[in-house]
PDB file of C-alpha atoms in Angstrom:
ATOM      1  CA  MET A  14       6.408  11.140 -25.742  1.00  0.00           C
ATOM      2  CA  ILE A  15       7.950  14.173 -24.179  1.00  0.00           C
ATOM      3  CA  PRO A  16       6.090  15.862 -21.293  1.00  0.00           C
ATOM      4  CA  ALA A  17       4.530  19.300 -21.723  1.00  0.00           C
ATOM      5  CA  ALA A  18       6.819  22.018 -20.336  1.00  0.00           C
ATOM      6  CA  PHE A  19       6.631  22.712 -16.569  1.00  0.00           C
ATOM      7  CA  ASP A  20       8.560  24.586 -13.946  1.00  0.00           C
ATOM      8  CA  TYR A  21      10.324  22.611 -11.287  1.00  0.00           C
ATOM      9  CA  VAL A  22      11.261  23.237  -7.635  1.00  0.00           C
ATOM     10  CA  ALA A  23      12.954  20.846  -5.108  1.00  0.00           C
ATOM     11  CA  PRO A  24      12.489  22.267  -1.638  1.00  0.00           C
ATOM     12  CA  THR A  25      14.623  21.018   1.220  1.00  0.00           C
ATOM     13  CA  SER A  26      11.868  21.177   3.996  1.00  0.00           C
ATOM     14  CA  VAL A  27       8.294  20.093   4.268  1.00  0.00           C
ATOM     15  CA  GLU A  28       7.412  23.791   5.167  1.00  0.00           C
ATOM     16  CA  ASP A  29       8.957  25.022   1.955  1.00  0.00           C
ATOM     17  CA  ALA A  30       7.179  22.263  -0.064  1.00  0.00           C
ATOM     18  CA  LEU A  31       3.763  23.272   1.476  1.00  0.00           C
ATOM     19  CA  ALA A  32       4.541  26.843   0.597  1.00  0.00           C
ATOM     20  CA  ALA A  33       5.121  26.019  -3.062  1.00  0.00           C
ATOM     21  CA  LEU A  34       2.003  23.918  -3.074  1.00  0.00           C
ATOM     22  CA  ALA A  35      -0.045  26.862  -1.663  1.00  0.00           C
ATOM     23  CA  GLN A  36       1.489  29.269  -4.166  1.00  0.00           C
ATOM     24  CA  HIS A  37       0.735  27.145  -7.213  1.00  0.00           C
ATOM     25  CA  GLY A  38      -2.470  25.297  -6.126  1.00  0.00           C
ATOM     26  CA  ASP A  39      -4.196  23.334  -8.677  1.00  0.00           C
ATOM     27  CA  ASP A  40      -1.384  24.005 -11.228  1.00  0.00           C
ATOM     28  CA  ALA A  41       1.082  22.033  -9.193  1.00  0.00           C
ATOM     29  CA  LYS A  42       1.814  18.221  -8.825  1.00  0.00           C
ATOM     30  CA  ILE A  43       3.993  16.592  -6.200  1.00  0.00           C
ATOM     31  CA  ILE A  44       6.545  14.092  -7.301  1.00  0.00           C
ATOM     32  CA  ALA A  45       8.092  11.502  -4.924  1.00  0.00           C
ATOM     33  CA  GLY A  46       9.888   8.580  -6.649  1.00  0.00           C
ATOM     34  CA  GLY A  47       8.184   9.397  -9.895  1.00  0.00           C
ATOM     35  CA  GLN A  48       7.220   5.783 -10.826  1.00  0.00           C
ATOM     36  CA  SER A  49       3.488   6.715 -11.264  1.00  0.00           C
ATOM     37  CA  LEU A  50       3.683  10.419 -12.195  1.00  0.00           C
ATOM     38  CA  LEU A  51       6.527  10.334 -14.722  1.00  0.00           C
ATOM     39  CA  PRO A  52       4.642   7.961 -17.215  1.00  0.00           C
ATOM     40  CA  VAL A  53       1.524  10.077 -16.816  1.00  0.00           C
ATOM     41  CA  LEU A  54       3.487  13.119 -17.736  1.00  0.00           C
ATOM     42  CA  ARG A  55       5.103  11.466 -20.621  1.00  0.00           C
ATOM     43  CA  MET A  56       1.790  10.404 -22.064  1.00  0.00           C
ATOM     44  CA  ARG A  57       0.486  13.983 -21.319  1.00  0.00           C
ATOM     45  CA  LEU A  58      -2.487  12.659 -19.347  1.00  0.00           C
ATOM     46  CA  ASN A  59      -1.565  15.423 -16.878  1.00  0.00           C
ATOM     47  CA  ALA A  60       0.189  18.717 -17.722  1.00  0.00           C
ATOM     48  CA  PRO A  61       1.013  20.634 -14.492  1.00  0.00           C
ATOM     49  CA  GLU A  62       2.612  23.966 -14.719  1.00  0.00           C
ATOM     50  CA  MET A  63       4.735  23.274 -11.578  1.00  0.00           C
ATOM     51  CA  VAL A  64       6.310  20.007 -10.324  1.00  0.00           C
ATOM     52  CA  ILE A  65       7.363  19.961  -6.684  1.00  0.00           C
ATOM     53  CA  ASP A  66      10.036  17.369  -6.065  1.00  0.00           C
ATOM     54  CA  LEU A  67      10.192  15.973  -2.419  1.00  0.00           C
ATOM     55  CA  GLY A  68      13.430  14.060  -3.031  1.00  0.00           C
ATOM     56  CA  ARG A  69      15.689  16.547  -1.169  1.00  0.00           C
ATOM     57  CA  ILE A  70      13.665  16.589   2.094  1.00  0.00           C
ATOM     58  CA  GLU A  71      15.830  14.281   4.274  1.00  0.00           C
ATOM     59  CA  SER A  72      13.388  14.477   7.172  1.00  0.00           C
ATOM     60  CA  LEU A  73      10.948  12.361   5.023  1.00  0.00           C
ATOM     61  CA  ARG A  74      13.440   9.438   4.747  1.00  0.00           C
ATOM     62  CA  GLY A  75      14.163   6.533   7.032  1.00  0.00           C
ATOM     63  CA  VAL A  76      12.642   3.967   9.409  1.00  0.00           C
ATOM     64  CA  ARG A  77      12.662   4.523  13.097  1.00  0.00           C
ATOM     65  CA  ASP A  78      11.444   2.874  16.331  1.00  0.00           C
ATOM     66  CA  ASP A  79       8.660   4.817  18.253  1.00  0.00           C
ATOM     67  CA  GLY A  80       7.686   2.659  21.119  1.00  0.00           C
ATOM     68  CA  ASP A  81       4.651   0.521  20.197  1.00  0.00           C
ATOM     69  CA  ALA A  82       5.043   1.429  16.519  1.00  0.00           C
ATOM     70  CA  ILE A  83       7.626   1.726  13.774  1.00  0.00           C
ATOM     71  CA  VAL A  84       7.488   4.969  11.704  1.00  0.00           C
ATOM     72  CA  ILE A  85       8.411   5.017   7.947  1.00  0.00           C
ATOM     73  CA  GLY A  86       9.186   8.211   6.277  1.00  0.00           C
ATOM     74  CA  ALA A  87       7.112   8.896   3.170  1.00  0.00           C
ATOM     75  CA  MET A  88      10.175   9.285   0.925  1.00  0.00           C
ATOM     76  CA  THR A  89      11.865   6.131   2.016  1.00  0.00           C
ATOM     77  CA  PRO A  90      12.513   3.839  -0.995  1.00  0.00           C
ATOM     78  CA  HIS A  91      10.708   0.468  -1.099  1.00  0.00           C
ATOM     79  CA  ALA A  92      14.072  -1.373  -1.065  1.00  0.00           C
ATOM     80  CA  VAL A  93      15.195   0.326   2.076  1.00  0.00           C
ATOM     81  CA  VAL A  94      11.755  -0.291   3.745  1.00  0.00           C
ATOM     82  CA  GLY A  95      11.702  -3.964   2.762  1.00  0.00           C
ATOM     83  CA  SER A  96      15.210  -4.757   4.064  1.00  0.00           C
ATOM     84  CA  ASP A  97      15.002  -2.674   7.293  1.00  0.00           C
ATOM     85  CA  PRO A  98      15.402  -4.912  10.425  1.00  0.00           C
ATOM     86  CA  LEU A  99      12.656  -3.133  12.247  1.00  0.00           C
ATOM     87  CA  VAL A 100      10.188  -3.709   9.397  1.00  0.00           C
ATOM     88  CA  GLU A 101      11.240  -7.439   9.073  1.00  0.00           C
ATOM     89  CA  GLU A 102      10.672  -7.902  12.860  1.00  0.00           C
ATOM     90  CA  HIS A 103       7.615  -5.782  13.648  1.00  0.00           C
ATOM     91  CA  ALA A 104       5.849  -5.407  10.266  1.00  0.00           C
ATOM     92  CA  THR A 105       6.772  -8.596   8.504  1.00  0.00           C
ATOM     93  CA  LEU A 106       3.832  -8.296   6.068  1.00  0.00           C
ATOM     94  CA  ILE A 107       5.273  -5.092   4.580  1.00  0.00           C
ATOM     95  CA  SER A 108       8.577  -6.865   3.870  1.00  0.00           C
ATOM     96  CA  LYS A 109       6.876  -9.723   2.154  1.00  0.00           C
ATOM     97  CA  ALA A 110       4.751  -7.431   0.133  1.00  0.00           C
ATOM     98  CA  ILE A 111       7.715  -5.496  -1.020  1.00  0.00           C
ATOM     99  CA  GLU A 112       9.400  -8.675  -2.251  1.00  0.00           C
ATOM    100  CA  HIS A 113       6.631  -8.934  -4.857  1.00  0.00           C
ATOM    101  CA  LEU A 114       6.393  -5.198  -5.724  1.00  0.00           C
ATOM    102  CA  ALA A 115       7.335  -4.549  -9.380  1.00  0.00           C
ATOM    103  CA  ASP A 116      11.023  -4.966 -10.223  1.00  0.00           C
ATOM    104  CA  ALA A 117      14.409  -3.948  -8.677  1.00  0.00           C
ATOM    105  CA  GLN A 118      14.509  -0.511 -10.407  1.00  0.00           C
ATOM    106  CA  VAL A 119      11.077   0.399  -9.148  1.00  0.00           C
ATOM    107  CA  ARG A 120      11.846  -0.785  -5.664  1.00  0.00           C
ATOM    108  CA  HIS A 121      14.959   1.363  -5.563  1.00  0.00           C
ATOM    109  CA  ARG A 122      13.452   4.531  -7.068  1.00  0.00           C
ATOM    110  CA  GLY A 123       9.811   4.312  -5.824  1.00  0.00           C
ATOM    111  CA  THR A 124       8.858   5.503  -2.393  1.00  0.00           C
ATOM    112  CA  PHE A 125       6.733   3.961   0.307  1.00  0.00           C
ATOM    113  CA  GLY A 126       4.579   7.047   0.875  1.00  0.00           C
ATOM    114  CA  GLY A 127       4.422   7.901  -2.781  1.00  0.00           C
ATOM    115  CA  ALA A 128       2.879   4.505  -3.585  1.00  0.00           C
ATOM    116  CA  LEU A 129       0.360   4.710  -0.775  1.00  0.00           C
ATOM    117  CA  ALA A 130      -0.651   8.365  -1.756  1.00  0.00           C
ATOM    118  CA  HIS A 131      -1.193   7.276  -5.292  1.00  0.00           C
ATOM    119  CA  ALA A 132      -3.764   4.888  -4.069  1.00  0.00           C
ATOM    120  CA  ASP A 133      -3.985   2.462  -6.918  1.00  0.00           C
ATOM    121  CA  PRO A 134      -6.267  -0.274  -5.886  1.00  0.00           C
ATOM    122  CA  ALA A 135      -3.913  -2.739  -7.633  1.00  0.00           C
ATOM    123  CA  GLY A 136      -0.911  -1.368  -5.728  1.00  0.00           C
ATOM    124  CA  ASP A 137       0.850  -3.870  -3.478  1.00  0.00           C
ATOM    125  CA  LEU A 138       1.114  -1.819  -0.347  1.00  0.00           C
ATOM    126  CA  GLY A 139      -2.411  -0.627   0.378  1.00  0.00           C
ATOM    127  CA  ALA A 140      -3.793  -3.943   1.632  1.00  0.00           C
ATOM    128  CA  PRO A 141      -0.842  -4.708   3.883  1.00  0.00           C
ATOM    129  CA  ALA A 142      -1.052  -1.188   5.379  1.00  0.00           C
ATOM    130  CA  LEU A 143      -4.701  -1.706   6.007  1.00  0.00           C
ATOM    131  CA  ALA A 144      -4.289  -5.150   7.467  1.00  0.00           C
ATOM    132  CA  LEU A 145      -1.708  -3.848   9.823  1.00  0.00           C
ATOM    133  CA  GLY A 146      -3.767  -0.922  11.005  1.00  0.00           C
ATOM    134  CA  ALA A 147      -1.340   1.725   9.750  1.00  0.00           C
ATOM    135  CA  GLU A 148      -1.705   5.388  10.586  1.00  0.00           C
ATOM    136  CA  PHE A 149      -0.957   8.112   8.058  1.00  0.00           C
ATOM    137  CA  VAL A 150       0.633  11.382   9.305  1.00  0.00           C
ATOM    138  CA  ILE A 151      -0.403  14.284   7.041  1.00  0.00           C
ATOM    139  CA  GLN A 152       0.955  17.807   7.250  1.00  0.00           C
ATOM    140  CA  GLY A 153      -0.690  20.879   5.839  1.00  0.00           C
ATOM    141  CA  PRO A 154      -1.187  24.730   6.441  1.00  0.00           C
ATOM    142  CA  GLY A 155      -3.124  23.994   9.538  1.00  0.00           C
ATOM    143  CA  GLY A 156      -0.531  21.670  11.139  1.00  0.00           C
ATOM    144  CA  THR A 157      -0.288  17.864  11.369  1.00  0.00           C
ATOM    145  CA  ARG A 158      -3.062  15.310  11.586  1.00  0.00           C
ATOM    146  CA  THR A 159      -3.223  11.488  11.709  1.00  0.00           C
ATOM    147  CA  VAL A 160      -5.588   9.407   9.686  1.00  0.00           C
ATOM    148  CA  ALA A 161      -6.281   5.652  10.242  1.00  0.00           C
ATOM    149  CA  ALA A 162      -5.867   3.271   7.411  1.00  0.00           C
ATOM    150  CA  ASP A 163      -9.555   2.610   7.403  1.00  0.00           C
ATOM    151  CA  ASP A 164     -10.237   6.264   6.578  1.00  0.00           C
ATOM    152  CA  PHE A 165      -7.207   6.940   4.324  1.00  0.00           C
ATOM    153  CA  PHE A 166      -8.345   5.204   1.158  1.00  0.00           C
ATOM    154  CA  VAL A 167     -11.278   7.118   0.011  1.00  0.00           C
ATOM    155  CA  ASP A 168     -11.865   5.924  -3.658  1.00  0.00           C
ATOM    156  CA  LEU A 169     -10.133   5.073  -6.814  1.00  0.00           C
ATOM    157  CA  PHE A 170      -6.819   7.020  -6.759  1.00  0.00           C
ATOM    158  CA  GLU A 171      -8.199   9.187  -3.922  1.00  0.00           C
ATOM    159  CA  THR A 172      -7.052   9.392  -0.317  1.00  0.00           C
ATOM    160  CA  ALA A 173      -7.696  11.573   2.701  1.00  0.00           C
ATOM    161  CA  ILE A 174      -4.704  13.791   1.823  1.00  0.00           C
ATOM    162  CA  GLY A 175      -6.032  17.345   1.026  1.00  0.00           C
ATOM    163  CA  ASP A 176      -4.935  19.279  -2.065  1.00  0.00           C
ATOM    164  CA  ASP A 177      -2.814  21.509   0.182  1.00  0.00           C
ATOM    165  CA  GLU A 178      -1.339  18.754   2.301  1.00  0.00           C
ATOM    166  CA  ILE A 179       1.499  16.290   2.102  1.00  0.00           C
ATOM    167  CA  LEU A 180       1.987  12.771   3.592  1.00  0.00           C
ATOM    168  CA  THR A 181       5.016  12.828   5.766  1.00  0.00           C
ATOM    169  CA  GLU A 182       5.174   9.405   7.467  1.00  0.00           C
ATOM    170  CA  VAL A 183       3.370   6.173   8.123  1.00  0.00           C
ATOM    171  CA  ARG A 184       3.093   4.708  11.565  1.00  0.00           C
ATOM    172  CA  ILE A 185       2.610   0.843  11.793  1.00  0.00           C
ATOM    173  CA  PRO A 186       1.783  -0.758  15.082  1.00  0.00           C
ATOM    174  CA  LYS A 187       4.331  -3.397  16.015  1.00  0.00           C
ATOM    175  CA  ARG A 188       3.146  -7.006  15.486  1.00  0.00           C
ATOM    176  CA  GLY A 189       6.162  -8.889  16.382  1.00  0.00           C
ATOM    177  CA  GLY A 190       5.448 -12.697  16.715  1.00  0.00           C
ATOM    178  CA  TRP A 191       2.671 -12.600  14.177  1.00  0.00           C
ATOM    179  CA  GLY A 192       3.009 -14.735  11.056  1.00  0.00           C
ATOM    180  CA  ALA A 193       2.571 -12.970   7.671  1.00  0.00           C
ATOM    181  CA  GLN A 194       2.113 -13.817   4.060  1.00  0.00           C
ATOM    182  CA  TYR A 195       1.470 -11.812   0.839  1.00  0.00           C
ATOM    183  CA  GLU A 196      -0.083 -13.872  -1.999  1.00  0.00           C
ATOM    184  CA  LYS A 197      -0.125 -12.244  -5.375  1.00  0.00           C
ATOM    185  CA  PHE A 198      -1.482 -13.729  -8.631  1.00  0.00           C
ATOM    186  CA  VAL A 199      -0.205 -12.283 -11.950  1.00  0.00           C
ATOM    187  CA  ARG A 200       0.062 -13.502 -15.545  1.00  0.00           C
ATOM    188  CA  VAL A 201       3.491 -11.845 -16.032  1.00  0.00           C
ATOM    189  CA  ALA A 202       6.275 -11.299 -13.495  1.00  0.00           C
ATOM    190  CA  HIS A 203       6.416  -7.754 -12.006  1.00  0.00           C
ATOM    191  CA  GLN A 204       2.939  -6.955 -13.176  1.00  0.00           C
ATOM    192  CA  TRP A 205       0.192  -5.323 -11.119  1.00  0.00           C
ATOM    193  CA  PRO A 206      -1.638  -8.031  -9.234  1.00  0.00           C
ATOM    194  CA  ILE A 207      -4.901  -9.383 -10.678  1.00  0.00           C
ATOM    195  CA  VAL A 208      -5.729 -10.072  -7.095  1.00  0.00           C
ATOM    196  CA  ALA A 209      -3.536 -10.193  -4.004  1.00  0.00           C
ATOM    197  CA  VAL A 210      -4.093 -11.073  -0.379  1.00  0.00           C
ATOM    198  CA  ALA A 211      -2.154  -9.681   2.627  1.00  0.00           C
ATOM    199  CA  ALA A 212      -2.670 -11.825   5.770  1.00  0.00           C
ATOM    200  CA  THR A 213      -1.095 -11.521   9.236  1.00  0.00           C
ATOM    201  CA  VAL A 214      -1.997 -14.093  11.850  1.00  0.00           C
ATOM    202  CA  ARG A 215      -1.456 -14.535  15.623  1.00  0.00           C
ATOM    203  CA  THR A 216      -1.625 -18.164  16.715  1.00  0.00           C
ATOM    204  CA  ASP A 217      -1.857 -19.602  20.345  1.00  0.00           C
ATOM    205  CA  GLY A 218      -1.180 -23.239  20.756  1.00  0.00           C
ATOM    206  CA  GLY A 219      -2.335 -24.231  17.374  1.00  0.00           C
ATOM    207  CA  THR A 220      -5.437 -21.992  17.448  1.00  0.00           C
ATOM    208  CA  ILE A 221      -5.848 -18.764  15.383  1.00  0.00           C
ATOM    209  CA  ALA A 222      -6.138 -16.078  18.076  1.00  0.00           C
ATOM    210  CA  GLU A 223      -6.539 -13.212  15.651  1.00  0.00           C
ATOM    211  CA  ALA A 224      -6.208 -12.678  11.981  1.00  0.00           C
ATOM    212  CA  ARG A 225      -6.081  -9.427   9.828  1.00  0.00           C
ATOM    213  CA  ILE A 226      -6.413  -9.717   6.105  1.00  0.00           C
ATOM    214  CA  GLY A 227      -6.213  -7.185   3.315  1.00  0.00           C
ATOM    215  CA  LEU A 228      -7.425  -7.589  -0.326  1.00  0.00           C
ATOM    216  CA  THR A 229      -5.815  -6.021  -3.318  1.00  0.00           C
ATOM    217  CA  ASN A 230      -7.710  -5.139  -6.512  1.00  0.00           C
ATOM    218  CA  MET A 231     -11.025  -6.295  -5.221  1.00  0.00           C
ATOM    219  CA  GLY A 232     -12.636  -2.861  -5.381  1.00  0.00           C
ATOM    220  CA  SER A 233     -11.797   0.787  -5.891  1.00  0.00           C
ATOM    221  CA  THR A 234      -9.785   0.779  -2.706  1.00  0.00           C
ATOM    222  CA  PRO A 235      -7.810  -1.821  -0.635  1.00  0.00           C
ATOM    223  CA  LEU A 236     -10.398  -3.815   1.512  1.00  0.00           C
ATOM    224  CA  ARG A 237     -10.378  -5.818   4.781  1.00  0.00           C
ATOM    225  CA  ALA A 238     -11.811  -9.256   4.646  1.00  0.00           C
ATOM    226  CA  ARG A 239     -13.524  -8.822   7.846  1.00  0.00           C
ATOM    227  CA  ALA A 240     -15.950 -11.800   7.455  1.00  0.00           C
ATOM    228  CA  VAL A 241     -12.966 -14.101   7.091  1.00  0.00           C
ATOM    229  CA  GLU A 242     -11.206 -12.460  10.095  1.00  0.00           C
ATOM    230  CA  GLU A 243     -14.270 -13.070  12.259  1.00  0.00           C
ATOM    231  CA  ALA A 244     -14.635 -16.627  11.027  1.00  0.00           C
ATOM    232  CA  LEU A 245     -11.061 -17.451  11.773  1.00  0.00           C
ATOM    233  CA  ALA A 246     -10.956 -16.177  15.315  1.00  0.00           C
ATOM    234  CA  GLY A 247     -10.732 -19.126  17.754  1.00  0.00           C
ATOM    235  CA  GLN A 248     -10.581 -21.680  15.070  1.00  0.00           C
ATOM    236  CA  PRO A 249      -7.818 -24.313  14.810  1.00  0.00           C
ATOM    237  CA  ALA A 250      -5.025 -23.460  12.365  1.00  0.00           C
ATOM    238  CA  THR A 251      -5.968 -26.386  10.026  1.00  0.00           C
ATOM    239  CA  GLU A 252      -6.477 -26.719   6.301  1.00  0.00           C
ATOM    240  CA  ASP A 253     -10.247 -27.451   6.713  1.00  0.00           C
ATOM    241  CA  ALA A 254     -10.946 -24.610   9.025  1.00  0.00           C
ATOM    242  CA  VAL A 255      -9.065 -22.016   7.030  1.00  0.00           C
ATOM    243  CA  ARG A 256     -10.637 -23.277   3.808  1.00  0.00           C
ATOM    244  CA  ALA A 257     -14.136 -22.761   5.227  1.00  0.00           C
ATOM    245  CA  ALA A 258     -13.418 -19.276   6.473  1.00  0.00           C
ATOM    246  CA  ALA A 259     -11.709 -18.265   3.242  1.00  0.00           C
ATOM    247  CA  GLU A 260     -14.917 -19.008   1.383  1.00  0.00           C
ATOM    248  CA  GLN A 261     -16.115 -15.644   2.601  1.00  0.00           C
ATOM    249  CA  ALA A 262     -13.228 -13.633   1.292  1.00  0.00           C
ATOM    250  CA  ALA A 263     -15.216 -11.990  -1.583  1.00  0.00           C
ATOM    251  CA  GLU A 264     -18.078 -10.836   0.649  1.00  0.00           C
ATOM    252  CA  GLY A 265     -18.720  -7.060   0.281  1.00  0.00           C
ATOM    253  CA  THR A 266     -16.237  -6.635  -2.585  1.00  0.00           C
ATOM    254  CA  GLU A 267     -16.735  -5.155  -6.051  1.00  0.00           C
ATOM    255  CA  PRO A 268     -13.992  -6.452  -8.208  1.00  0.00           C
ATOM    256  CA  PRO A 269     -13.374  -4.937 -11.649  1.00  0.00           C
ATOM    257  CA  SER A 270     -13.704  -6.887 -14.881  1.00  0.00           C
ATOM    258  CA  ASP A 271     -11.049  -6.335 -17.492  1.00  0.00           C
ATOM    259  CA  LEU A 272      -8.789  -8.220 -19.963  1.00  0.00           C
ATOM    260  CA  ASN A 273      -7.072 -10.014 -17.047  1.00  0.00           C
ATOM    261  CA  GLY A 274     -10.280 -11.491 -15.663  1.00  0.00           C
ATOM    262  CA  ASP A 275     -13.866 -10.744 -14.910  1.00  0.00           C
ATOM    263  CA  ALA A 276     -15.263 -10.083 -11.493  1.00  0.00           C
ATOM    264  CA  ASP A 277     -16.237 -13.692 -10.804  1.00  0.00           C
ATOM    265  CA  TYR A 278     -12.687 -14.879 -11.638  1.00  0.00           C
ATOM    266  CA  ARG A 279     -11.316 -12.310  -9.177  1.00  0.00           C
ATOM    267  CA  ARG A 280     -13.773 -13.533  -6.481  1.00  0.00           C
ATOM    268  CA  HIS A 281     -12.523 -17.044  -7.049  1.00  0.00           C
ATOM    269  CA  LEU A 282      -8.840 -15.884  -6.712  1.00  0.00           C
ATOM    270  CA  ALA A 283      -9.620 -13.997  -3.545  1.00  0.00           C
ATOM    271  CA  ARG A 284     -10.913 -17.222  -1.943  1.00  0.00           C
ATOM    272  CA  VAL A 285      -7.926 -19.275  -3.072  1.00  0.00           C
ATOM    273  CA  LEU A 286      -5.311 -16.748  -2.273  1.00  0.00           C
ATOM    274  CA  THR A 287      -6.861 -15.947   1.178  1.00  0.00           C
ATOM    275  CA  ARG A 288      -6.645 -19.721   2.035  1.00  0.00           C
ATOM    276  CA  ARG A 289      -3.003 -19.847   0.913  1.00  0.00           C
ATOM    277  CA  ALA A 290      -1.978 -16.667   2.764  1.00  0.00           C
ATOM    278  CA  VAL A 291      -3.635 -17.518   6.018  1.00  0.00           C
ATOM    279  CA  LEU A 292      -2.175 -21.020   6.108  1.00  0.00           C
ATOM    280  CA  ALA A 293       1.312 -19.765   5.320  1.00  0.00           C
ATOM    281  CA  ALA A 294       0.950 -16.891   7.950  1.00  0.00           C
ATOM    282  CA  ALA A 295      -0.164 -19.437  10.565  1.00  0.00           C
ATOM    283  CA  GLY A 296       2.772 -21.685   9.850  1.00  0.00           C
ATOM    284  CA  VAL A 297       0.731 -24.464   8.329  1.00  0.00           C
ATOM    285  CA  ALA A 298       2.576 -26.350   5.593  1.00  0.00           C
TER     286      ALA A 298
END
C-alpha cells in the first residue's frame, strides 16, 4: 500500500528537531532508520501529518569512549555498533545480539536508538541493554535527562521518552572481561525471537561472581531474570549449578501466547536458553 500523504522535514540539529516536534505535536512522527515506522505507514496503521527525519543530525551518530562507559549515538546503525571495537571489548553482549538482529539490510538501515525507542518486547536490543545496565539520555524542551534501563521500558511499545522529547544517546557501563552470550530461538531465520536470553557473566577462578540476564519476549517489556542472577552468585560455573539456577528463569514473567507458541512453551524456552546462554558466557563448553 501507499502511505497517506504527509509533510516531511529533515533537521540538522537536535534543537531544530525538537522545535519541529513542538510545532506539530501529536500530528508528527519521528523517523530514525524507518525499519519499524515505514511498514506502519505503508499499511496506514498510522497517518501523521508531519514526519521528522533525524537522519541528517550527525551529532546523533557514532560510538565514543567516556571513561567508565561507552556512549552510542541514537542514530548509529546497528551494523556500525556491532562491529565497533569499543562495543566488542566493553559491551560484548550488544555485539553478539546484533549478530542475530534481522538481516543485513535492516542492520545497515536500522538504528540503535530507533530500535530501543520503538520498545518492541520481541526486539533484540532491549534485553541486552537491560542486562548491561544501560542509561538512556533524553533531550526535550526542558533540557537533558538520563533514565536507567530499569525505568526506560514502561509497557508494550511504550518508554520513558515524552511526547516532546528525543532519545539522543545510550550510555553503557564498561564490562570488559565479562563473558557474554545471546541465545535466540526462532522458527525462521531473521525472524523476531519467540524467546531470547541475553547473559553476561563475570567469573573468578571457576566461580560465577556475578551474572546479569535479560529476557526477550517474556512480557510486555524486556525483563531481568533476577531470581537466576541471585541463584548463580557464588556458584561454581558447572552444568549442574547453572541448570538448577536456570529453572527459575520464568519467575515473574507473563509471556504471550500466539501462533508461535503458548505461554508455557515460552517459559520452557526461557529456562533452556538461560542455561545455554549462561554456560556460554561463563566459558563452559
